[in-house]
mmCIF file of C-alpha atoms in Angstrom:
data_model
loop_
_atom_site.group_PDB
_atom_site.id
_atom_site.type_symbol
_atom_site.label_atom_id
_atom_site.label_comp_id
_atom_site.label_asym_id
_atom_site.label_seq_id
_atom_site.Cartn_x
_atom_site.Cartn_y
_atom_site.Cartn_z
ATOM 1 C CA MET A 7 -8.841 -7.914 -43.615
ATOM 2 C CA SER A 8 -11.891 -9.348 -45.417
ATOM 3 C CA ALA A 9 -15.423 -8.942 -44.067
ATOM 4 C CA ALA A 10 -15.420 -12.631 -43.160
ATOM 5 C CA GLY A 11 -12.119 -12.242 -41.338
ATOM 6 C CA ARG A 12 -13.374 -9.200 -39.426
ATOM 7 C CA GLY A 13 -16.498 -11.119 -38.473
ATOM 8 C CA GLU A 14 -14.430 -14.043 -37.194
ATOM 9 C CA ALA A 15 -12.217 -11.697 -35.148
ATOM 10 C CA THR A 16 -15.286 -10.007 -33.679
ATOM 11 C CA ARG A 17 -16.759 -13.373 -32.681
ATOM 12 C CA GLU A 18 -13.465 -14.401 -31.036
ATOM 13 C CA MET A 19 -13.311 -11.174 -29.020
ATOM 14 C CA SER A 20 -16.919 -11.492 -27.922
ATOM 15 C CA GLU A 21 -16.247 -15.015 -26.712
ATOM 16 C CA VAL A 22 -13.689 -13.823 -24.143
ATOM 17 C CA PRO A 23 -15.517 -13.852 -20.773
ATOM 18 C CA GLU A 24 -15.900 -10.393 -19.253
ATOM 19 C CA PRO A 25 -14.345 -11.456 -15.927
ATOM 20 C CA GLN A 26 -11.221 -12.512 -17.812
ATOM 21 C CA GLN A 27 -11.066 -9.139 -19.561
ATOM 22 C CA ALA A 28 -11.494 -7.343 -16.244
ATOM 23 C CA SER A 29 -8.851 -9.524 -14.609
ATOM 24 C CA GLU A 30 -6.375 -8.737 -17.366
ATOM 25 C CA ALA A 31 -7.054 -5.015 -16.952
ATOM 26 C CA LEU A 32 -6.613 -5.076 -13.180
ATOM 27 C CA LEU A 33 -3.667 -7.464 -12.937
ATOM 28 C CA ARG A 34 -1.262 -5.257 -14.877
ATOM 29 C CA PRO A 35 2.361 -4.400 -14.005
ATOM 30 C CA VAL A 36 2.817 -2.537 -10.724
ATOM 31 C CA ARG A 37 5.231 0.227 -9.751
ATOM 32 C CA PRO A 38 8.623 -1.164 -8.710
ATOM 33 C CA GLY A 39 8.994 1.086 -5.644
ATOM 34 C CA ASN A 40 5.980 -0.383 -3.845
ATOM 35 C CA ALA A 41 5.711 -3.825 -5.410
ATOM 36 C CA PHE A 42 4.251 -5.533 -2.338
ATOM 37 C CA GLU A 43 1.672 -2.837 -1.527
ATOM 38 C CA ASP A 44 0.595 -2.500 -5.163
ATOM 39 C CA THR A 45 0.314 -6.283 -5.532
ATOM 40 C CA VAL A 46 -1.948 -6.465 -2.477
ATOM 41 C CA GLY A 47 -3.973 -3.563 -3.863
ATOM 42 C CA ARG A 48 -4.405 -5.156 -7.299
ATOM 43 C CA LEU A 49 -5.468 -8.491 -5.823
ATOM 44 C CA LEU A 50 -7.953 -6.719 -3.558
ATOM 45 C CA GLN A 51 -9.394 -4.868 -6.552
ATOM 46 C CA THR A 52 -10.151 -8.142 -8.307
ATOM 47 C CA ILE A 53 -11.853 -9.358 -5.129
ATOM 48 C CA ARG A 54 -13.791 -6.230 -4.156
ATOM 49 C CA LEU A 55 -14.982 -5.502 -7.703
ATOM 50 C CA GLY A 56 -16.404 -8.996 -8.042
ATOM 51 C CA VAL A 57 -14.022 -10.176 -10.769
ATOM 52 C CA LEU A 58 -13.498 -13.260 -8.597
ATOM 53 C CA ALA A 59 -16.508 -14.957 -7.048
ATOM 54 C CA PRO A 60 -16.341 -16.665 -3.627
ATOM 55 C CA GLY A 61 -14.520 -19.959 -4.038
ATOM 56 C CA ASP A 62 -12.881 -18.991 -7.359
ATOM 57 C CA SER A 63 -9.189 -19.713 -7.737
ATOM 58 C CA LEU A 64 -6.495 -17.150 -8.350
ATOM 59 C CA PRO A 65 -4.168 -17.604 -11.305
ATOM 60 C CA PRO A 66 -0.988 -19.542 -10.404
ATOM 61 C CA GLU A 67 1.806 -17.628 -8.657
ATOM 62 C CA ARG A 68 4.018 -17.813 -11.749
ATOM 63 C CA GLU A 69 1.304 -16.245 -13.929
ATOM 64 C CA LEU A 70 0.482 -13.552 -11.374
ATOM 65 C CA ALA A 71 4.164 -12.647 -11.052
ATOM 66 C CA ALA A 72 4.505 -12.319 -14.827
ATOM 67 C CA ARG A 73 1.351 -10.240 -15.216
ATOM 68 C CA LEU A 74 2.155 -7.926 -12.309
ATOM 69 C CA GLY A 75 5.842 -7.656 -13.157
ATOM 70 C CA VAL A 76 7.007 -8.717 -9.692
ATOM 71 C CA SER A 77 8.865 -11.653 -8.182
ATOM 72 C CA ARG A 78 7.092 -14.830 -7.093
ATOM 73 C CA ASP A 79 8.252 -14.060 -3.553
ATOM 74 C CA THR A 80 6.328 -10.778 -3.665
ATOM 75 C CA VAL A 81 3.217 -12.577 -4.950
ATOM 76 C CA ARG A 82 3.596 -15.226 -2.258
ATOM 77 C CA GLU A 83 3.910 -12.599 0.495
ATOM 78 C CA ALA A 84 0.866 -10.703 -0.815
ATOM 79 C CA ILE A 85 -1.205 -13.888 -0.933
ATOM 80 C CA LYS A 86 -0.133 -14.862 2.599
ATOM 81 C CA SER A 87 -1.043 -11.400 3.906
ATOM 82 C CA LEU A 88 -4.502 -11.565 2.333
ATOM 83 C CA ALA A 89 -4.961 -15.116 3.596
ATOM 84 C CA ASP A 90 -4.070 -13.969 7.123
ATOM 85 C CA ALA A 91 -6.620 -11.153 6.704
ATOM 86 C CA GLY A 92 -9.311 -13.663 5.723
ATOM 87 C CA TYR A 93 -9.690 -12.850 2.019
ATOM 88 C CA LEU A 94 -7.939 -15.898 0.547
ATOM 89 C CA VAL A 95 -7.599 -19.594 1.353
ATOM 90 C CA SER A 96 -4.665 -21.763 0.282
ATOM 91 C CA ARG A 97 -5.214 -25.479 -0.307
ATOM 92 C CA ARG A 98 -2.686 -28.217 -0.948
ATOM 93 C CA GLY A 99 -2.977 -31.338 -3.040
ATOM 94 C CA ARG A 100 -3.927 -32.243 -6.582
ATOM 95 C CA TYR A 101 -6.698 -29.652 -6.710
ATOM 96 C CA GLY A 102 -4.876 -27.168 -4.536
ATOM 97 C CA GLY A 103 -4.115 -23.525 -5.127
ATOM 98 C CA THR A 104 -5.231 -20.170 -3.778
ATOM 99 C CA PHE A 105 -8.949 -19.469 -3.645
ATOM 100 C CA LEU A 106 -11.161 -16.552 -2.717
ATOM 101 C CA ALA A 107 -12.735 -17.202 0.689
ATOM 102 C CA GLU A 108 -16.357 -18.297 0.640
ATOM 103 C CA GLU A 109 -17.149 -15.529 3.138
ATOM 104 C CA LEU A 110 -15.144 -12.311 2.988
ATOM 105 C CA PRO A 111 -14.240 -10.430 6.182
ATOM 106 C CA ALA A 112 -17.108 -8.263 7.386
ATOM 107 C CA PRO A 113 -16.453 -4.596 8.161
ATOM 108 C CA THR A 114 -15.399 -4.050 11.755
ATOM 109 C CA ASP A 115 -18.182 -2.921 14.103
ATOM 110 C CA GLY A 116 -18.241 0.865 14.351
ATOM 111 C CA VAL A 117 -16.237 1.432 11.150
ATOM 112 C CA VAL A 118 -17.340 4.528 9.270
ATOM 113 C CA ARG A 119 -17.318 3.800 5.556
ATOM 114 C CA VAL A 120 -15.573 6.386 3.409
ATOM 115 C CA ASP A 121 -15.694 7.029 -0.296
ATOM 116 C CA ARG A 122 -12.792 7.311 -2.707
ATOM 117 C CA ALA A 123 -13.006 11.115 -2.827
ATOM 118 C CA GLU A 124 -12.417 11.363 0.921
ATOM 119 C CA ILE A 125 -9.487 8.936 0.787
ATOM 120 C CA ASP A 126 -7.978 10.790 -2.175
ATOM 121 C CA ASP A 127 -8.330 14.143 -0.417
ATOM 122 C CA ALA A 128 -6.480 12.932 2.684
ATOM 123 C CA LEU A 129 -3.755 11.263 0.616
ATOM 124 C CA ARG A 130 -3.201 14.216 -1.723
ATOM 125 C CA LEU A 131 -2.924 16.585 1.198
ATOM 126 C CA ARG A 132 -0.483 14.190 2.823
ATOM 127 C CA GLU A 133 1.672 14.147 -0.294
ATOM 128 C CA ILE A 134 1.733 17.947 -0.471
ATOM 129 C CA LEU A 135 2.573 18.349 3.213
ATOM 130 C CA GLU A 136 4.928 15.461 3.903
ATOM 131 C CA VAL A 137 6.911 15.325 0.667
ATOM 132 C CA GLY A 138 7.453 19.071 1.020
ATOM 133 C CA ALA A 139 8.408 18.668 4.676
ATOM 134 C CA ALA A 140 11.031 16.024 3.874
ATOM 135 C CA ARG A 141 12.508 18.173 1.094
ATOM 136 C CA MET A 142 12.612 21.284 3.278
ATOM 137 C CA ALA A 143 14.119 19.414 6.245
ATOM 138 C CA ALA A 144 16.955 18.186 4.004
ATOM 139 C CA THR A 145 17.780 21.769 2.943
ATOM 140 C CA ARG A 146 18.328 22.920 6.519
ATOM 141 C CA THR A 147 21.398 22.697 8.688
ATOM 142 C CA LEU A 148 19.916 20.740 11.549
ATOM 143 C CA THR A 149 21.089 21.122 15.121
ATOM 144 C CA ALA A 150 22.536 18.141 16.950
ATOM 145 C CA ALA A 151 19.310 17.910 18.968
ATOM 146 C CA GLU A 152 17.177 17.860 15.799
ATOM 147 C CA ARG A 153 19.344 15.166 14.237
ATOM 148 C CA ASP A 154 19.191 13.064 17.403
ATOM 149 C CA GLU A 155 15.413 13.484 17.548
ATOM 150 C CA LEU A 156 14.955 12.195 13.987
ATOM 151 C CA TRP A 157 17.173 9.176 14.558
ATOM 152 C CA SER A 158 15.566 8.408 17.911
ATOM 153 C CA ARG A 159 12.071 8.502 16.398
ATOM 154 C CA LEU A 160 13.233 6.251 13.557
ATOM 155 C CA LEU A 161 14.531 3.657 16.036
ATOM 156 C CA ASP A 162 11.299 3.862 18.046
ATOM 157 C CA VAL A 163 9.223 2.921 14.987
ATOM 158 C CA ARG A 164 11.613 0.164 13.967
ATOM 159 C CA ASN A 165 11.280 -1.461 17.398
ATOM 160 C CA ALA A 166 7.558 -0.770 17.846
ATOM 161 C CA ALA A 167 5.108 -3.449 18.932
ATOM 162 C CA ALA A 168 2.185 -3.925 16.580
ATOM 163 C CA ASP A 169 -0.324 -2.280 18.913
ATOM 164 C CA ASP A 170 1.883 0.819 19.250
ATOM 165 C CA TYR A 171 3.028 1.092 15.646
ATOM 166 C CA ARG A 172 0.601 3.798 14.436
ATOM 167 C CA ARG A 173 1.446 6.114 17.341
ATOM 168 C CA LEU A 174 5.206 5.836 16.917
ATOM 169 C CA ASP A 175 4.918 6.078 13.136
ATOM 170 C CA SER A 176 3.004 9.343 13.591
ATOM 171 C CA ARG A 177 5.668 10.683 15.966
ATOM 172 C CA LEU A 178 8.365 10.086 13.357
ATOM 173 C CA HIS A 179 6.407 11.898 10.669
ATOM 174 C CA LEU A 180 5.738 14.802 13.021
ATOM 175 C CA ALA A 181 9.466 14.955 13.842
ATOM 176 C CA ILE A 182 10.184 15.266 10.108
ATOM 177 C CA ALA A 183 7.660 18.114 9.905
ATOM 178 C CA GLU A 184 9.344 19.816 12.871
ATOM 179 C CA ALA A 185 12.733 19.431 11.181
ATOM 180 C CA ALA A 186 11.394 21.391 8.200
ATOM 181 C CA GLY A 187 11.644 24.503 10.377
ATOM 182 C CA SER A 188 8.111 25.845 9.837
ATOM 183 C CA PRO A 189 6.067 25.854 13.068
ATOM 184 C CA SER A 190 2.855 26.351 11.049
ATOM 185 C CA LEU A 191 3.452 23.087 9.216
ATOM 186 C CA VAL A 192 3.366 20.817 12.270
ATOM 187 C CA PRO A 193 -0.331 21.249 13.195
ATOM 188 C CA LEU A 194 -1.307 20.748 9.540
ATOM 189 C CA VAL A 195 0.610 17.458 9.394
ATOM 190 C CA ALA A 196 -0.829 16.437 12.770
ATOM 191 C CA GLU A 197 -4.409 17.043 11.614
ATOM 192 C CA ASN A 198 -3.794 15.124 8.396
ATOM 193 C CA ARG A 199 -2.221 12.238 10.325
ATOM 194 C CA MET A 200 -5.366 12.017 12.467
ATOM 195 C CA ARG A 201 -7.437 11.581 9.303
ATOM 196 C CA LEU A 202 -5.011 9.028 7.873
ATOM 197 C CA ASN A 203 -4.754 7.011 11.071
ATOM 198 C CA ALA A 204 -8.555 6.772 11.223
ATOM 199 C CA LEU A 205 -8.397 5.220 7.739
ATOM 200 C CA LEU A 206 -5.362 3.028 8.442
ATOM 201 C CA ASP A 207 -6.995 1.661 11.597
ATOM 202 C CA GLN A 208 -9.661 0.107 9.347
ATOM 203 C CA ILE A 209 -7.215 -2.103 7.448
ATOM 204 C CA PRO A 210 -4.997 -4.983 8.610
ATOM 205 C CA LEU A 211 -1.455 -4.271 9.776
ATOM 206 C CA LEU A 212 0.544 -6.316 7.250
ATOM 207 C CA ARG A 213 3.943 -7.530 8.429
ATOM 208 C CA ARG A 214 5.608 -7.205 5.019
ATOM 209 C CA ASN A 215 4.298 -3.664 4.640
ATOM 210 C CA ILE A 216 5.741 -2.757 8.043
ATOM 211 C CA VAL A 217 9.157 -4.091 7.005
ATOM 212 C CA HIS A 218 8.992 -2.090 3.776
ATOM 213 C CA SER A 219 7.808 1.038 5.604
ATOM 214 C CA ASP A 220 10.740 0.763 8.013
ATOM 215 C CA GLU A 221 13.124 0.617 5.053
ATOM 216 C CA GLN A 222 11.483 3.691 3.531
ATOM 217 C CA HIS A 223 11.579 5.537 6.866
ATOM 218 C CA GLU A 224 15.303 4.901 7.094
ATOM 219 C CA ALA A 225 15.869 6.135 3.523
ATOM 220 C CA ILE A 226 13.921 9.337 4.296
ATOM 221 C CA VAL A 227 15.796 10.092 7.512
ATOM 222 C CA ILE A 228 19.219 9.302 6.039
ATOM 223 C CA ALA A 229 18.527 11.574 3.067
ATOM 224 C CA ILE A 230 17.479 14.396 5.410
ATOM 225 C CA LEU A 231 20.556 13.971 7.584
ATOM 226 C CA ALA A 232 22.750 13.844 4.469
ATOM 227 C CA GLY A 233 21.242 17.085 3.189
ATOM 228 C CA ASP A 234 19.869 15.542 -0.015
ATOM 229 C CA PRO A 235 16.478 17.209 -0.733
ATOM 230 C CA ASP A 236 15.721 15.245 -3.910
ATOM 231 C CA ALA A 237 16.401 11.884 -2.267
ATOM 232 C CA ALA A 238 14.374 12.842 0.819
ATOM 233 C CA ALA A 239 11.407 13.971 -1.262
ATOM 234 C CA GLY A 240 11.631 10.927 -3.527
ATOM 235 C CA ALA A 241 11.745 8.498 -0.615
ATOM 236 C CA MET A 242 8.797 10.209 1.086
ATOM 237 C CA HIS A 243 6.812 10.202 -2.169
ATOM 238 C CA ALA A 244 7.343 6.435 -2.526
ATOM 239 C CA HIS A 245 6.351 5.941 1.116
ATOM 240 C CA VAL A 246 3.123 7.905 0.692
ATOM 241 C CA ALA A 247 2.296 5.979 -2.494
ATOM 242 C CA GLY A 248 2.654 2.649 -0.687
ATOM 243 C CA SER A 249 0.119 3.642 1.953
ATOM 244 C CA ALA A 250 -2.208 4.935 -0.756
ATOM 245 C CA ALA A 251 -2.138 1.595 -2.577
ATOM 246 C CA LEU A 252 -3.194 -0.303 0.544
ATOM 247 C CA LEU A 253 -5.906 2.159 1.542
ATOM 248 C CA HIS A 254 -7.463 2.130 -1.921
ATOM 249 C CA GLY A 255 -7.182 -1.644 -2.077
ATOM 250 C CA PHE A 256 -8.937 -2.292 1.230
ATOM 251 C CA LEU A 257 -11.350 0.633 1.468
ATOM 252 C CA ASP A 258 -12.436 1.642 -2.060
#
């Protein structure tokens, strides 16, 4: 390329607004296993990092779906969840679309702010403990009582009311730890769940995430009962990653 051509290319690159460059970097394809959670997380990143200013519009659903590599339904559900949480506003009409709220939700009174290192530490420990627990539980020949306990805890979470969801979710994960057959593991998982629940209590309970979590819970329990360690560990890993995406999105 000639010097003149290089100069022209440099000028064109410098003319791209920085917010657009940042938006393109953040709104990149998500992981297929947790499309909804990752989509919410990516949209929150653009909001919390200031890529979008209050009142700015989001790209159209079709464009967001293409850039994130997800369906328009997933984008629509993510936008609705963030609108319900007070981050976005949808408007109809000729100048309609989805816009960043003029005033973002304020932190809840009494919330203790945490940094990324603390979130990462809790999540990494969770992955080590709970993915290993699911794998180990699937290698064991469970008693009828242990099998019934896992299935009963799964049904409890599936039918849980919103205000009781965290407690029953924790009971299921502790039942999986118990099924691993290592008594020393259970208090470690319990302590880690206390840390995680303190973080999860600071973010909205998203209906679509609950539906997805229930599906993942069922996949984990079925894999354990079927004696498939790889499937159990893989399903638990995907489940942990979904929670991580939401926590980083809302709390980072």
